[in-house]
Every structure is written in structure tokens, then in C-alpha cells.
């Protein structure tokens, strides 16, 4: 018939190769999405971190995942790129507060005040799963003795609990006359 079959076959081969490459990422996304869903790596509502972007999963599909951070920015990520994730919602969190006490203060008295505060707060702090734990002195800083307290919280509630603990610690220290230091520089005259 006078038709050049070689060029048609070559064109079909190239077209098939292009379509194959185009669908390769799509197939990777579907396989990864299916794996994420069946293995329950994360779910809608979980707080995760991917490549330094942390936020709440607002959509999970077979092809993409959408994550919204606390500022409202939404990142859409192809599921085959979801290989290095941190899921903060799987387990309880830990609220950690380092309390600075002036060197002039009695550190043992400050620890006792914190232990009394632990008893006072037991069962009275929402989203906590364990009472306040006073670990003791963790650092001798330039202008303070630092005492660490921890409290186990529900998943991702540690920031809220840390703010409440700081407020309660400040109140307890004020009530007991314990000073929280501020940075100071001592200057000596050369005479």
C-alpha cells in the first residue's frame, strides 16, 4: 500500500515509552498510598512531619497527602515521596519545663515546692496521663540553677501543658518567695 511501517512502529514505540514513563510516578503514588492506608502509618487528624514541614493530615488519598501546619499553609505531597515521616500522634507526648532558680535561693527548697506543686496538680491538669515528675537539678547556668520537671500528656498536648506548668510554677514560687533570676552582668571598676 506504500505505507512506511517502520516509521509508524517507531512512533508507536516512542509514544508507548512516553506513556509508560508518565504513568510510572502515578503507579508509584497508588502503591505507596495503598501501603500507607493498609499499614496505618498515619491517618487524617494525625500530626506528622515530612522534610521539615510539620502539620495535621487533612486529606489522605491514594495519590496524594495534604498536610496543614498551624499557620494554615497546606502542603500537598505525592505519596511516593512520603518515605521519611515522623508521626507525633501514635504515642503520648512529654511536657518538659526547665525552671531557673537564682543562685541565692535554696535549691532544695525550690525542689520541695515543686514536689508539693506536683501533689496539688495531680488530676487537675487537662490532657495529662501522669503526674508532674520533678527530676532535679539538670544544669548550673550562668545566672541560674535549672531544675527540670516533666509531665506525660496526651498526644501533641505537651505545649499546652508546658504553658500551664510555667504559670503554676511561677505562682508557687511567688507564694514561697523563690526568685526566678534574670540575666545579669557584673562590672568591676579597674581601680
Coordinates of C-alpha atoms in Angstrom, one line a residue:
X1 CA 0.0 0.0 0.0
X2 CA 3.0 2.3 0.1
X3 CA 2.8 3.0 3.8
X4 CA 6.1 3.2 5.7
X5 CA 5.5 0.8 8.6
X6 CA 8.9 1.4 10.1
X7 CA 8.1 5.0 11.0
X8 CA 4.7 4.1 12.4
X9 CA 6.2 1.4 14.6
X10 CA 8.9 3.7 15.7
X11 CA 6.3 6.4 16.6
X12 CA 4.2 3.8 18.5
X13 CA 7.3 2.7 20.4
X14 CA 8.2 6.2 21.4
X15 CA 4.6 7.0 22.3
X16 CA 4.4 3.8 24.5
X17 CA 7.7 4.7 26.2
X18 CA 6.4 8.3 27.0
X19 CA 3.1 6.9 28.3
X20 CA 4.9 4.3 30.4
X21 CA 7.2 7.0 31.9
X22 CA 4.2 9.3 32.6
X23 CA 2.3 6.5 34.4
X24 CA 5.4 5.3 36.4
X25 CA 5.0 8.0 39.1
X26 CA 1.3 7.6 39.1
X27 CA 1.7 3.9 39.7
X28 CA 4.3 4.6 42.5
X29 CA 1.8 7.0 44.1
X30 CA -1.0 4.5 44.1
X31 CA 1.1 1.7 45.5
X32 CA 2.6 4.0 48.2
X33 CA -0.9 5.3 49.1
X34 CA -2.3 1.8 49.4
X35 CA 0.6 0.9 51.6
X36 CA 0.2 4.0 53.8
X37 CA -3.6 3.2 54.3
X38 CA -3.3 -0.5 54.9
X39 CA -0.3 -0.2 57.3
X40 CA -2.0 2.8 59.1
X41 CA 1.3 4.7 59.0
X42 CA -0.8 7.9 59.6
X43 CA -4.4 8.9 59.3
X44 CA -6.4 12.1 58.8
X45 CA -6.1 14.1 62.0
X46 CA -2.6 12.9 62.9
X47 CA 0.2 15.4 63.3
X48 CA 3.2 14.4 61.1
X49 CA 6.4 15.9 59.9
X50 CA 7.8 15.4 56.3
X51 CA 11.0 17.0 55.2
X52 CA 10.9 19.6 57.9
X53 CA 7.2 20.5 57.3
X54 CA 5.0 19.7 60.4
X55 CA 1.3 19.8 60.4
X56 CA -2.0 17.9 60.7
X57 CA -3.0 15.5 57.9
X58 CA -6.2 16.9 56.4
X59 CA -6.5 14.6 53.4
X60 CA -5.2 11.2 52.6
X61 CA -5.8 9.7 49.2
X62 CA -4.2 7.0 47.1
X63 CA -2.2 9.6 45.1
X64 CA -1.5 12.5 47.5
X65 CA -1.5 13.6 51.1
X66 CA -2.3 17.1 52.3
X67 CA -0.8 18.5 55.5
X68 CA -1.8 21.8 57.1
X69 CA 0.6 23.5 59.5
X70 CA -0.5 25.6 62.5
X71 CA -0.3 28.8 60.3
X72 CA -2.8 27.4 57.8
X73 CA -0.4 26.6 55.0
X74 CA -1.2 23.3 53.2
X75 CA 1.4 21.2 51.6
X76 CA 0.4 18.6 49.0
X77 CA 2.8 15.7 48.7
X78 CA 2.7 12.8 46.3
X79 CA 2.5 9.6 48.3
X80 CA 5.7 8.1 46.8
X81 CA 7.6 10.9 48.5
X82 CA 6.2 10.0 51.9
X83 CA 9.1 7.8 52.9
X84 CA 10.7 9.8 55.8
X85 CA 7.9 10.8 58.0
X86 CA 7.6 11.3 61.8
X87 CA 4.2 10.7 63.3
X88 CA 3.7 12.5 66.5
X89 CA 0.2 11.2 67.1
X90 CA 1.0 7.5 67.7
X91 CA 2.1 7.8 71.4
X92 CA 1.7 10.2 74.3
X93 CA 3.9 13.3 74.4
X94 CA 6.1 14.6 77.2
X95 CA 5.9 18.2 78.6
X96 CA 9.4 19.3 79.7
X97 CA 9.9 22.5 81.6
X98 CA 13.3 23.7 82.9
X99 CA 12.8 26.0 85.9
X100 CA 15.5 28.6 86.5
X101 CA 16.2 29.4 90.2
X102 CA 18.6 32.2 91.4
X103 CA 21.9 31.0 92.9
X104 CA 21.0 32.9 96.1
X105 CA 17.9 30.7 96.6
X106 CA 18.0 27.3 98.3
X107 CA 17.7 24.7 95.5
X108 CA 16.4 22.1 97.9
X109 CA 13.6 24.4 99.0
X110 CA 12.7 25.0 95.3
X111 CA 12.6 21.3 94.7
X112 CA 10.3 20.7 97.7
X113 CA 8.0 23.5 96.4
X114 CA 7.9 21.8 93.1
X115 CA 7.1 18.4 94.7
X116 CA 4.3 20.0 96.7
X117 CA 3.0 21.5 93.4
X118 CA 3.1 18.0 91.9
X119 CA 0.7 16.8 94.5
X120 CA -1.5 19.9 94.1
X121 CA -1.8 19.5 90.4
X122 CA -2.4 15.7 90.3
X123 CA -5.6 15.1 88.4
X124 CA -6.2 18.9 87.9
X125 CA -4.3 19.4 84.6
X126 CA -6.3 18.5 81.5
X127 CA -4.8 16.2 78.8
X128 CA -2.2 14.7 81.2
X129 CA -1.7 11.0 81.7
X130 CA 0.9 11.0 84.5
X131 CA 1.6 13.4 87.5
X132 CA 4.3 16.0 87.5
X133 CA 7.7 14.5 87.9
X134 CA 10.5 16.6 89.5
X135 CA 13.8 15.3 88.0
X136 CA 16.1 17.6 90.0
X137 CA 18.9 19.9 89.0
X138 CA 19.9 19.5 85.4
X139 CA 22.2 22.5 84.8
X140 CA 24.2 25.1 86.5
X141 CA 23.8 28.0 84.1
X142 CA 25.5 31.5 84.1
X143 CA 22.8 33.1 86.3
X144 CA 20.6 30.2 87.5
X145 CA 20.3 26.7 88.8
X146 CA 18.0 24.9 86.4
X147 CA 15.6 22.3 87.7
X148 CA 13.7 20.0 85.3
X149 CA 10.1 18.9 85.6
X150 CA 8.2 16.6 83.2
X151 CA 4.6 15.6 82.8
X152 CA 3.3 13.0 80.3
X153 CA 0.5 14.3 78.2
X154 CA -2.0 13.1 75.6
X155 CA -0.5 13.2 72.1
X156 CA 0.5 16.7 70.9
X157 CA -0.8 18.4 74.1
X158 CA 2.6 19.0 75.6
X159 CA 2.8 22.7 74.5
X160 CA -0.5 23.4 76.2
X161 CA 0.6 21.6 79.4
X162 CA 4.0 23.3 79.4
X163 CA 2.3 26.7 79.4
X164 CA 0.1 25.7 82.3
X165 CA 3.0 24.3 84.2
X166 CA 5.0 27.5 83.8
X167 CA 2.1 29.5 85.1
X168 CA 1.6 27.2 88.1
X169 CA 5.4 27.2 88.9
X170 CA 5.6 31.0 88.8
X171 CA 2.6 31.2 91.1
X172 CA 4.1 28.6 93.6
X173 CA 7.5 30.3 93.5
X174 CA 5.9 33.8 94.2
X175 CA 3.9 32.3 97.0
X176 CA 7.0 30.8 98.6
X177 CA 9.3 33.8 97.9
X178 CA 11.6 31.9 95.5
X179 CA 13.2 34.3 92.9
X180 CA 13.5 33.4 89.3
X181 CA 16.7 35.1 88.0
X182 CA 17.2 37.4 85.1
X183 CA 20.5 37.7 83.2
X184 CA 23.0 39.9 84.9
X185 CA 26.4 41.2 84.1
X186 CA 28.8 42.1 86.9
X187 CA 31.1 45.0 86.1
X188 CA 34.2 45.9 88.1
X189 CA 36.0 49.2 88.1
X190 CA 39.7 48.7 87.5
X191 CA 40.7 50.9 90.4

